[in-house]
Amino acid sequence: MVAAYSYCEAVTGTQARNFAYGIRLLPTDKRQAMSALYAFSRRVDDIGDGTLAPEAKHTRLEETRALLARIRGGDVAEDDTDPVAVALADAARRFPIPLGGLDELIDGVLMDVRGATYETWDDLKVYCRCVAGAIGRLSLGVFGTTPGAPEAARAPEYADTLGLALQLTNILRDVSEDAGNGRTYLPAEDLAKFGCEDGFGSGRAPAGSDFAGLVHHEVRRARALFAEGYRLLPMLDRRSGACVAAMAGIYRRLLDRIEREPEAVLRGRVSLPAHEKAYVAVRGLSGLDARTISRQSTRRRA
């Protein structure tokens, strides 16, 4: 079991650019469980982003779904040769993880394989809930809520919404990269509203478009989602809250950077330097970001 978790933690440490900074703040058992969730999710994402033909991707994804059914059914033994399956099966025994969320992730990646596009924000939300909201709800299964936390019944809803905020930030960050891969995630009605319906395949905004207006429109939407999702933080214990505050804080700073210079996303992937991510993680562990976020969320509700 130690080897299985070590493998998942190695995958997380090398491939999770932002996620890893948050889960380092967790106690060992929760960190291991989150690494197992990440490693399984990474496998699903890699199939969708890989070079196989769509039919082969569909087959691989359904094979992965069958493996998930084995994990859910308790049919993966500790001596199984798949370390990700072994670790995730153990994590699911130790924590009330709603593994159906990983089925949703597979459904979302299948939408990518089919080349789905989205007419409205409500359409895009379906996709975002599959690939990110579900991850929020899965993570909540590991974090748990503190006894007697107010509104605890709504914790899955807030975790889902925070996932949407992170995913919309990802979509903005990856506009150029996705366009290069023939993918467009932003809602068609938003693209049309700001004169960007021709897309970004050239690495620049369409002539005569209001690309900055489009980005600022989506940034405002993401900020509203963050404000709603941050209601989750007071329901978590200190270290789980620090983990969430760190991960969300990295994305909020990324959103700030995109807002300041919208055209930067057309030149490539916008990212934060490692020292800034580490700073956000330290603030999360100290509780500074969590307290600030909670105050901001309270003021918005008032």
PDB file of N, CA, C and O in Angstrom, residues 24 28 46 62 68 70 74 84 130 135 144 179 193 221 244 248 283 286-287 290 292:
ATOM      1  N   ARG A  24      -0.168  19.586  -0.100  1.00  0.00           N
ATOM      2  CA  ARG A  24       0.976  19.474   0.816  1.00  0.00           C
ATOM      3  C   ARG A  24       0.612  19.918   2.231  1.00  0.00           C
ATOM      4  O   ARG A  24       1.295  19.564   3.193  1.00  0.00           O
ATOM      5  N   THR A  28      -1.130  13.350   6.543  1.00  0.00           N
ATOM      6  CA  THR A  28      -0.694  12.290   5.638  1.00  0.00           C
ATOM      7  C   THR A  28      -1.847  11.507   5.026  1.00  0.00           C
ATOM      8  O   THR A  28      -1.865  11.256   3.811  1.00  0.00           O
ATOM      9  N   ASP A  46      -5.501  12.308 -19.390  1.00  0.00           N
ATOM     10  CA  ASP A  46      -4.460  11.979 -20.359  1.00  0.00           C
ATOM     11  C   ASP A  46      -5.019  11.193 -21.539  1.00  0.00           C
ATOM     12  O   ASP A  46      -4.550  11.346 -22.673  1.00  0.00           O
ATOM     13  N   GLU A  62     -13.958   3.878 -21.431  1.00  0.00           N
ATOM     14  CA  GLU A  62     -14.923   2.915 -20.901  1.00  0.00           C
ATOM     15  C   GLU A  62     -14.217   1.800 -20.137  1.00  0.00           C
ATOM     16  O   GLU A  62     -14.760   1.269 -19.155  1.00  0.00           O
ATOM     17  N   LEU A  68     -13.101   1.594 -12.494  1.00  0.00           N
ATOM     18  CA  LEU A  68     -13.734   2.331 -11.405  1.00  0.00           C
ATOM     19  C   LEU A  68     -14.853   1.512 -10.770  1.00  0.00           C
ATOM     20  O   LEU A  68     -15.014   1.516  -9.543  1.00  0.00           O
ATOM     21  N   ARG A  70     -14.926  -1.690 -10.531  1.00  0.00           N
ATOM     22  CA  ARG A  70     -14.249  -2.696  -9.693  1.00  0.00           C
ATOM     23  C   ARG A  70     -13.813  -2.077  -8.369  1.00  0.00           C
ATOM     24  O   ARG A  70     -13.949  -2.699  -7.308  1.00  0.00           O
ATOM     25  N   GLY A  74     -15.243  -3.012  -4.472  1.00  0.00           N
ATOM     26  CA  GLY A  74     -14.312  -3.661  -3.553  1.00  0.00           C
ATOM     27  C   GLY A  74     -13.570  -4.830  -4.165  1.00  0.00           C
ATOM     28  O   GLY A  74     -13.113  -5.738  -3.452  1.00  0.00           O
ATOM     29  N   VAL A  84      -2.495   2.878  -8.941  1.00  0.00           N
ATOM     30  CA  VAL A  84      -3.530   3.901  -8.807  1.00  0.00           C
ATOM     31  C   VAL A  84      -4.829   3.274  -8.316  1.00  0.00           C
ATOM     32  O   VAL A  84      -5.497   3.808  -7.416  1.00  0.00           O
ATOM     33  N   CYS A 130     -18.883  18.355 -14.666  1.00  0.00           N
ATOM     34  CA  CYS A 130     -18.335  17.004 -14.841  1.00  0.00           C
ATOM     35  C   CYS A 130     -16.840  16.965 -14.550  1.00  0.00           C
ATOM     36  O   CYS A 130     -16.358  16.086 -13.833  1.00  0.00           O
ATOM     37  N   ILE A 135     -14.829  17.039  -9.065  1.00  0.00           N
ATOM     38  CA  ILE A 135     -13.580  16.930  -8.305  1.00  0.00           C
ATOM     39  C   ILE A 135     -13.726  17.632  -6.964  1.00  0.00           C
ATOM     40  O   ILE A 135     -13.217  17.169  -5.933  1.00  0.00           O
ATOM     41  N   GLY A 144     -14.134  16.239   4.570  1.00  0.00           N
ATOM     42  CA  GLY A 144     -15.184  16.201   5.575  1.00  0.00           C
ATOM     43  C   GLY A 144     -15.536  17.616   6.025  1.00  0.00           C
ATOM     44  O   GLY A 144     -14.902  18.594   5.629  1.00  0.00           O
ATOM     45  N   ALA A 179      -7.338  26.477 -28.603  1.00  0.00           N
ATOM     46  CA  ALA A 179      -7.597  26.820 -29.999  1.00  0.00           C
ATOM     47  C   ALA A 179      -6.647  26.071 -30.928  1.00  0.00           C
ATOM     48  O   ALA A 179      -7.053  25.585 -31.994  1.00  0.00           O
ATOM     49  N   LYS A 193     -21.157  37.961 -28.812  1.00  0.00           N
ATOM     50  CA  LYS A 193     -21.424  39.266 -28.188  1.00  0.00           C
ATOM     51  C   LYS A 193     -20.219  40.196 -28.291  1.00  0.00           C
ATOM     52  O   LYS A 193     -20.374  41.420 -28.461  1.00  0.00           O
ATOM     53  N   ARG A 221     -17.676  36.580 -14.097  1.00  0.00           N
ATOM     54  CA  ARG A 221     -18.429  35.344 -13.832  1.00  0.00           C
ATOM     55  C   ARG A 221     -17.641  34.430 -12.894  1.00  0.00           C
ATOM     56  O   ARG A 221     -18.190  33.868 -11.941  1.00  0.00           O
ATOM     57  N   VAL A 244      -7.727  24.107   0.617  1.00  0.00           N
ATOM     58  CA  VAL A 244      -8.657  24.709  -0.344  1.00  0.00           C
ATOM     59  C   VAL A 244      -8.300  26.174  -0.582  1.00  0.00           C
ATOM     60  O   VAL A 244      -8.293  26.654  -1.729  1.00  0.00           O
ATOM     61  N   ALA A 248      -7.349  27.548  -4.264  1.00  0.00           N
ATOM     62  CA  ALA A 248      -8.201  28.594  -4.820  1.00  0.00           C
ATOM     63  C   ALA A 248      -7.444  29.914  -4.913  1.00  0.00           C
ATOM     64  O   ALA A 248      -7.628  30.681  -5.870  1.00  0.00           O
ATOM     65  N   ARG A 283       0.339  31.293   3.189  1.00  0.00           N
ATOM     66  CA  ARG A 283      -0.776  32.096   3.691  1.00  0.00           C
ATOM     67  C   ARG A 283      -1.982  31.212   3.996  1.00  0.00           C
ATOM     68  O   ARG A 283      -2.705  31.438   4.969  1.00  0.00           O
ATOM     69  N   SER A 286      -1.386  29.451   7.266  1.00  0.00           N
ATOM     70  CA  SER A 286      -1.478  30.383   8.389  1.00  0.00           C
ATOM     71  C   SER A 286      -2.910  30.804   8.658  1.00  0.00           C
ATOM     72  O   SER A 286      -3.205  31.363   9.719  1.00  0.00           O
ATOM     73  N   GLY A 287      -3.772  30.556   7.698  1.00  0.00           N
ATOM     74  CA  GLY A 287      -5.172  30.943   7.846  1.00  0.00           C
ATOM     75  C   GLY A 287      -5.465  32.343   7.357  1.00  0.00           C
ATOM     76  O   GLY A 287      -6.607  32.787   7.377  1.00  0.00           O
ATOM     77  N   ALA A 290      -7.746  32.268   4.233  1.00  0.00           N
ATOM     78  CA  ALA A 290      -9.072  31.755   4.580  1.00  0.00           C
ATOM     79  C   ALA A 290      -9.885  32.815   5.312  1.00  0.00           C
ATOM     80  O   ALA A 290     -11.074  33.006   5.046  1.00  0.00           O
ATOM     81  N   THR A 292      -9.413  36.131   5.227  1.00  0.00           N
ATOM     82  CA  THR A 292      -9.712  37.225   4.305  1.00  0.00           C
ATOM     83  C   THR A 292     -10.848  36.857   3.376  1.00  0.00           C
ATOM     84  O   THR A 292     -11.783  37.639   3.145  1.00  0.00           O
TER      85      THR A 292
END
